[in-house]
mmCIF file of C-alpha atoms in Angstrom:
data_model
loop_
_atom_site.group_PDB
_atom_site.id
_atom_site.type_symbol
_atom_site.label_atom_id
_atom_site.label_comp_id
_atom_site.label_asym_id
_atom_site.label_seq_id
_atom_site.Cartn_x
_atom_site.Cartn_y
_atom_site.Cartn_z
ATOM 1 C CA MET P 515 -104.883 -42.747 -134.073
ATOM 2 C CA SER P 516 -103.380 -40.638 -136.826
ATOM 3 C CA LYS P 517 -104.810 -41.013 -140.107
ATOM 4 C CA THR P 518 -102.611 -42.945 -142.374
ATOM 5 C CA TYR P 519 -102.230 -43.621 -146.165
ATOM 6 C CA ARG P 520 -100.268 -46.549 -147.589
ATOM 7 C CA GLY P 521 -98.854 -46.838 -143.741
ATOM 8 C CA TYR P 522 -97.675 -43.298 -143.686
ATOM 9 C CA THR P 523 -99.010 -40.287 -141.540
ATOM 10 C CA VAL P 524 -98.745 -36.917 -142.889
ATOM 11 C CA ALA P 525 -96.297 -35.826 -140.287
ATOM 12 C CA GLN P 526 -94.002 -38.727 -141.621
ATOM 13 C CA ILE P 527 -94.485 -37.500 -145.279
ATOM 14 C CA ALA P 528 -93.587 -33.960 -144.203
ATOM 15 C CA ALA P 529 -90.465 -35.055 -142.351
ATOM 16 C CA ALA P 530 -89.229 -36.683 -145.347
ATOM 17 C CA ILE P 531 -89.649 -33.502 -147.821
ATOM 18 C CA ASP P 532 -87.043 -30.941 -148.536
ATOM 19 C CA HIS P 533 -89.595 -28.397 -149.506
ATOM 20 C CA SER P 534 -87.779 -26.313 -152.457
ATOM 21 C CA VAL P 535 -87.983 -22.889 -154.015
ATOM 22 C CA LEU P 536 -85.356 -23.009 -156.672
ATOM 23 C CA LYS P 537 -86.980 -21.688 -159.881
ATOM 24 C CA PRO P 538 -84.777 -18.797 -161.350
ATOM 25 C CA ASN P 539 -87.858 -16.216 -161.187
ATOM 26 C CA SER P 540 -88.880 -17.136 -157.549
ATOM 27 C CA LEU P 541 -89.776 -14.177 -155.505
ATOM 28 C CA SER P 542 -88.742 -13.101 -151.874
ATOM 29 C CA SER P 543 -92.371 -13.547 -150.840
ATOM 30 C CA GLU P 544 -92.380 -17.008 -152.173
ATOM 31 C CA VAL P 545 -89.326 -17.994 -150.190
ATOM 32 C CA VAL P 546 -91.033 -16.569 -146.864
ATOM 33 C CA ALA P 547 -94.193 -18.387 -147.778
ATOM 34 C CA ALA P 548 -92.183 -21.690 -148.116
ATOM 35 C CA CYS P 549 -90.561 -21.024 -144.749
ATOM 36 C CA GLU P 550 -93.731 -20.614 -143.339
ATOM 37 C CA LEU P 551 -95.248 -23.692 -144.607
ATOM 38 C CA ALA P 552 -92.060 -25.795 -143.677
ATOM 39 C CA ALA P 553 -92.297 -24.449 -140.061
ATOM 40 C CA GLN P 554 -96.104 -25.412 -139.827
ATOM 41 C CA VAL P 555 -95.905 -28.910 -141.106
ATOM 42 C CA ASN P 556 -92.184 -29.613 -139.892
ATOM 43 C CA THR P 557 -90.547 -30.458 -143.090
ATOM 44 C CA ALA P 558 -86.990 -31.908 -143.308
ATOM 45 C CA SER P 559 -85.555 -28.685 -144.642
ATOM 46 C CA VAL P 560 -86.299 -25.779 -146.730
ATOM 47 C CA CYS P 561 -84.101 -25.807 -150.014
ATOM 48 C CA ILE P 562 -83.569 -22.302 -151.495
ATOM 49 C CA ARG P 563 -81.085 -20.663 -153.811
ATOM 50 C CA PRO P 564 -78.216 -19.261 -152.449
ATOM 51 C CA ILE P 565 -79.096 -15.627 -152.816
ATOM 52 C CA ASP P 566 -82.112 -16.509 -150.568
ATOM 53 C CA VAL P 567 -79.975 -18.132 -147.464
ATOM 54 C CA PRO P 568 -80.115 -14.898 -145.252
ATOM 55 C CA LEU P 569 -83.842 -14.688 -145.773
ATOM 56 C CA ALA P 570 -84.681 -18.232 -145.168
ATOM 57 C CA VAL P 571 -82.427 -18.226 -142.034
ATOM 58 C CA ALA P 572 -84.153 -15.343 -140.525
ATOM 59 C CA SER P 573 -87.521 -16.644 -141.356
ATOM 60 C CA LEU P 574 -86.953 -20.011 -139.710
ATOM 61 C CA ALA P 575 -84.662 -18.561 -136.559
ATOM 62 C CA GLU P 576 -87.460 -19.505 -134.217
ATOM 63 C CA THR P 577 -88.173 -23.036 -135.575
ATOM 64 C CA SER P 578 -86.371 -26.383 -135.802
ATOM 65 C CA VAL P 579 -86.307 -26.489 -139.564
ATOM 66 C CA PRO P 580 -83.056 -26.527 -141.148
ATOM 67 C CA VAL P 581 -81.989 -24.371 -143.914
ATOM 68 C CA CYS P 582 -80.437 -26.051 -147.046
ATOM 69 C CA THR P 583 -78.863 -24.359 -150.428
ATOM 70 C CA VAL P 584 -77.730 -25.599 -153.627
ATOM 71 C CA ILE P 585 -73.985 -25.607 -154.784
ATOM 72 C CA GLY P 586 -72.953 -25.331 -158.422
ATOM 73 C CA PHE P 587 -76.198 -25.462 -159.398
ATOM 74 C CA PRO P 588 -78.013 -26.483 -161.648
ATOM 75 C CA HIS P 589 -74.953 -27.693 -164.026
ATOM 76 C CA GLY P 590 -72.113 -28.606 -161.729
ATOM 77 C CA THR P 591 -69.972 -26.840 -164.212
ATOM 78 C CA SER P 592 -68.550 -24.433 -161.534
ATOM 79 C CA THR P 593 -64.981 -24.640 -160.815
ATOM 80 C CA THR P 594 -64.266 -26.371 -157.435
ATOM 81 C CA GLY P 595 -62.983 -23.166 -155.990
ATOM 82 C CA THR P 596 -66.072 -21.594 -156.909
ATOM 83 C CA LYS P 597 -68.119 -24.378 -155.399
ATOM 84 C CA VAL P 598 -66.138 -24.150 -152.045
ATOM 85 C CA PHE P 599 -66.607 -20.380 -152.008
ATOM 86 C CA GLU P 600 -70.358 -20.877 -152.045
ATOM 87 C CA THR P 601 -70.229 -23.643 -149.531
ATOM 88 C CA ILE P 602 -68.406 -21.301 -147.037
ATOM 89 C CA GLU P 603 -70.525 -18.310 -147.687
ATOM 90 C CA ALA P 604 -73.708 -20.449 -147.346
ATOM 91 C CA ILE P 605 -72.644 -22.268 -144.106
ATOM 92 C CA SER P 606 -71.250 -18.820 -142.618
ATOM 93 C CA ALA P 607 -74.569 -17.368 -143.283
ATOM 94 C CA GLY P 608 -76.353 -19.970 -141.160
ATOM 95 C CA CYS P 609 -77.002 -22.813 -143.693
ATOM 96 C CA ASP P 610 -77.356 -26.333 -142.377
ATOM 97 C CA GLU P 611 -77.308 -28.455 -145.323
ATOM 98 C CA VAL P 612 -76.002 -28.019 -148.871
ATOM 99 C CA ASP P 613 -76.941 -29.964 -152.045
ATOM 100 C CA MET P 614 -74.064 -30.023 -154.617
ATOM 101 C CA VAL P 615 -73.903 -30.906 -158.171
ATOM 102 C CA ILE P 616 -71.068 -32.957 -159.101
ATOM 103 C CA ASN P 617 -68.864 -32.376 -162.185
ATOM 104 C CA VAL P 618 -71.047 -34.317 -164.459
ATOM 105 C CA SER P 619 -68.729 -34.224 -167.780
ATOM 106 C CA ALA P 620 -65.687 -35.391 -165.830
ATOM 107 C CA LEU P 621 -67.759 -38.296 -164.519
ATOM 108 C CA ILE P 622 -68.958 -39.289 -167.933
ATOM 109 C CA GLU P 623 -65.487 -38.880 -169.316
ATOM 110 C CA GLY P 624 -63.932 -41.243 -166.706
ATOM 111 C CA ASP P 625 -61.883 -38.577 -164.852
ATOM 112 C CA PHE P 626 -62.790 -39.818 -161.513
ATOM 113 C CA ASP P 627 -59.982 -38.023 -159.382
ATOM 114 C CA THR P 628 -61.401 -34.748 -160.715
ATOM 115 C CA VAL P 629 -64.934 -35.894 -159.719
ATOM 116 C CA LEU P 630 -63.686 -37.296 -156.151
ATOM 117 C CA SER P 631 -61.627 -34.075 -155.350
ATOM 118 C CA ASP P 632 -64.603 -31.767 -156.603
ATOM 119 C CA ILE P 633 -66.900 -33.433 -153.938
ATOM 120 C CA LYS P 634 -64.094 -33.869 -151.168
ATOM 121 C CA ALA P 635 -63.443 -30.161 -151.405
ATOM 122 C CA VAL P 636 -67.154 -29.246 -150.908
ATOM 123 C CA VAL P 637 -67.487 -31.844 -148.035
ATOM 124 C CA ASP P 638 -64.423 -30.799 -145.994
ATOM 125 C CA ALA P 639 -65.338 -26.919 -146.445
ATOM 126 C CA ALA P 640 -68.651 -27.697 -144.981
ATOM 127 C CA HIS P 641 -67.727 -30.048 -142.200
ATOM 128 C CA GLU P 642 -64.770 -27.937 -141.139
ATOM 129 C CA LEU P 643 -67.231 -24.807 -140.459
ATOM 130 C CA LYS P 644 -70.246 -26.987 -139.115
ATOM 131 C CA PRO P 645 -69.322 -30.504 -138.322
ATOM 132 C CA GLU P 646 -72.925 -31.424 -138.106
ATOM 133 C CA SER P 647 -73.815 -30.091 -141.444
ATOM 134 C CA ILE P 648 -75.114 -32.241 -144.236
ATOM 135 C CA VAL P 649 -73.708 -32.512 -147.755
ATOM 136 C CA LYS P 650 -75.934 -34.231 -150.445
ATOM 137 C CA VAL P 651 -74.370 -34.747 -153.784
ATOM 138 C CA ILE P 652 -76.625 -34.485 -156.937
ATOM 139 C CA PHE P 653 -75.913 -36.752 -159.867
ATOM 140 C CA GLU P 654 -78.371 -35.777 -162.323
ATOM 141 C CA THR P 655 -79.282 -39.308 -163.151
ATOM 142 C CA ALA P 656 -80.955 -38.263 -166.508
ATOM 143 C CA LEU P 657 -77.520 -37.911 -168.079
ATOM 144 C CA LEU P 658 -75.770 -40.953 -166.524
ATOM 145 C CA ASN P 659 -75.894 -44.852 -167.189
ATOM 146 C CA ARG P 660 -76.134 -47.446 -164.458
ATOM 147 C CA GLU P 661 -72.513 -47.766 -164.277
ATOM 148 C CA GLN P 662 -71.664 -43.977 -163.969
ATOM 149 C CA ILE P 663 -74.507 -43.945 -161.200
ATOM 150 C CA ILE P 664 -72.947 -46.746 -159.307
ATOM 151 C CA LYS P 665 -69.519 -44.823 -159.758
ATOM 152 C CA ALA P 666 -70.862 -41.438 -158.616
ATOM 153 C CA CYS P 667 -72.162 -43.513 -155.307
ATOM 154 C CA GLU P 668 -68.690 -44.800 -154.840
ATOM 155 C CA LEU P 669 -66.850 -41.461 -155.005
ATOM 156 C CA SER P 670 -69.521 -39.734 -153.111
ATOM 157 C CA GLU P 671 -68.779 -42.190 -150.241
ATOM 158 C CA LEU P 672 -65.066 -42.010 -150.684
ATOM 159 C CA ALA P 673 -65.365 -38.139 -150.455
ATOM 160 C CA GLY P 674 -67.405 -38.212 -147.041
ATOM 161 C CA ALA P 675 -70.697 -36.994 -148.183
ATOM 162 C CA ASP P 676 -73.770 -37.614 -146.341
ATOM 163 C CA PHE P 677 -76.307 -38.148 -148.968
ATOM 164 C CA VAL P 678 -76.362 -39.091 -152.676
ATOM 165 C CA LYS P 679 -79.220 -37.305 -154.677
ATOM 166 C CA THR P 680 -80.579 -37.929 -158.054
ATOM 167 C CA SER P 681 -81.424 -34.688 -159.922
ATOM 168 C CA THR P 682 -81.532 -30.949 -159.730
ATOM 169 C CA GLY P 683 -85.060 -30.882 -161.099
ATOM 170 C CA PHE P 684 -83.906 -28.885 -164.184
ATOM 171 C CA ALA P 685 -83.151 -32.260 -166.306
ATOM 172 C CA ALA P 686 -85.372 -34.116 -168.953
ATOM 173 C CA GLU P 687 -85.957 -36.788 -166.268
ATOM 174 C CA GLY P 688 -85.826 -36.642 -162.464
ATOM 175 C CA ALA P 689 -86.048 -39.287 -159.795
ATOM 176 C CA THR P 690 -87.156 -42.927 -160.593
ATOM 177 C CA VAL P 691 -87.820 -45.899 -158.496
ATOM 178 C CA GLU P 692 -85.247 -47.858 -160.334
ATOM 179 C CA ASN P 693 -82.241 -45.099 -159.760
ATOM 180 C CA ILE P 694 -83.340 -44.800 -156.051
ATOM 181 C CA ARG P 695 -83.051 -48.762 -155.452
ATOM 182 C CA LEU P 696 -79.859 -48.853 -157.507
ATOM 183 C CA MET P 697 -78.342 -45.951 -155.314
ATOM 184 C CA LYS P 698 -79.584 -47.533 -152.057
ATOM 185 C CA HIS P 699 -78.175 -50.820 -153.101
ATOM 186 C CA CYS P 700 -74.721 -49.027 -153.756
ATOM 187 C CA VAL P 701 -74.593 -46.724 -150.397
ATOM 188 C CA GLY P 702 -76.399 -49.245 -148.004
ATOM 189 C CA ASP P 703 -77.051 -47.746 -144.772
ATOM 190 C CA ARG P 704 -73.762 -45.728 -144.745
ATOM 191 C CA LEU P 705 -75.137 -42.779 -146.768
ATOM 192 C CA LYS P 706 -78.878 -41.763 -147.157
ATOM 193 C CA VAL P 707 -80.363 -41.293 -150.377
ATOM 194 C CA LYS P 708 -82.520 -38.154 -151.793
ATOM 195 C CA ALA P 709 -84.940 -38.445 -154.536
ATOM 196 C CA SER P 710 -85.580 -35.211 -156.532
ATOM 197 C CA GLY P 711 -86.896 -34.070 -159.826
ATOM 198 C CA GLY P 712 -90.585 -34.277 -160.785
ATOM 199 C CA VAL P 713 -91.790 -35.500 -157.553
ATOM 200 C CA ARG P 714 -95.121 -34.094 -157.497
ATOM 201 C CA THR P 715 -97.722 -36.644 -155.906
ATOM 202 C CA LEU P 716 -98.164 -38.235 -152.685
ATOM 203 C CA ASP P 717 -97.874 -41.673 -154.048
ATOM 204 C CA GLN P 718 -94.682 -40.829 -155.837
ATOM 205 C CA VAL P 719 -93.255 -39.833 -152.581
ATOM 206 C CA ILE P 720 -94.070 -42.945 -151.000
ATOM 207 C CA ASP P 721 -92.914 -45.222 -153.906
ATOM 208 C CA LEU P 722 -89.759 -43.367 -153.558
ATOM 209 C CA LEU P 723 -89.381 -43.931 -149.880
ATOM 210 C CA GLU P 724 -90.189 -47.542 -150.211
ATOM 211 C CA ALA P 725 -87.620 -47.970 -152.842
ATOM 212 C CA GLY P 726 -84.976 -46.519 -150.408
ATOM 213 C CA ALA P 727 -85.076 -42.906 -150.344
ATOM 214 C CA ASP P 728 -84.688 -40.967 -147.103
ATOM 215 C CA ARG P 729 -85.766 -37.713 -148.333
ATOM 216 C CA CYS P 730 -87.639 -36.299 -151.376
ATOM 217 C CA GLY P 731 -87.204 -32.780 -152.868
ATOM 218 C CA CYS P 732 -90.580 -31.266 -153.730
ATOM 219 C CA SER P 733 -92.056 -27.800 -154.760
ATOM 220 C CA GLY P 734 -95.386 -28.817 -154.424
ATOM 221 C CA THR P 735 -95.324 -29.997 -150.857
ATOM 222 C CA GLU P 736 -98.492 -28.192 -149.940
ATOM 223 C CA SER P 737 -100.643 -30.082 -152.507
ATOM 224 C CA ILE P 738 -98.758 -33.394 -151.706
ATOM 225 C CA LEU P 739 -99.763 -33.043 -148.014
ATOM 226 C CA GLU P 740 -103.254 -31.733 -148.796
ATOM 227 C CA SER P 741 -103.736 -35.111 -150.544
ATOM 228 C CA PHE P 742 -104.329 -36.588 -146.934
#
């Protein structure tokens, strides 16, 4: 019988993690090492910067681990056309998943048409190139109130996204159990939920999974799994 902690095996935890290398000063060697770890433990994906997509695709070519990158990252202030271009470039280079940052200021201002069209343009671009690709929508929940998070969930669903996601990991606060519960309540089983930002321990991962997250974005994957 596999060893478990709080009802989870190490394989189940690994399969819920998007192993992330997103710091601006990350080196190519770190990307390669991240891909090697992801392949070894079979994470849900490796999430890397757009410049690292070709390297990650090559490193994971003989594995089943998907490649994920970020769009409009980390502020969401790129134009929609820029986000679409980034998406097309990433998917064309072999990416399987994209995590896009919404137009946060438009959401806060109540310009919901702009937010919706921004998300939908990325979703349409990704799904047209690769129908099975996954689009996750990053809210940056640290900047939003409860009503704005609810609205962001509604707009992401209307736009045809696959996931809603809490954070970039570059804001003052990342994922919280409270926000994961709220997002899960909003999207039900229609969309999936990703917790990201400040997720550093095994207990945090399990707390977030139990609150309704399907995945967690983590840079410290190795230390989390070593906790077993």
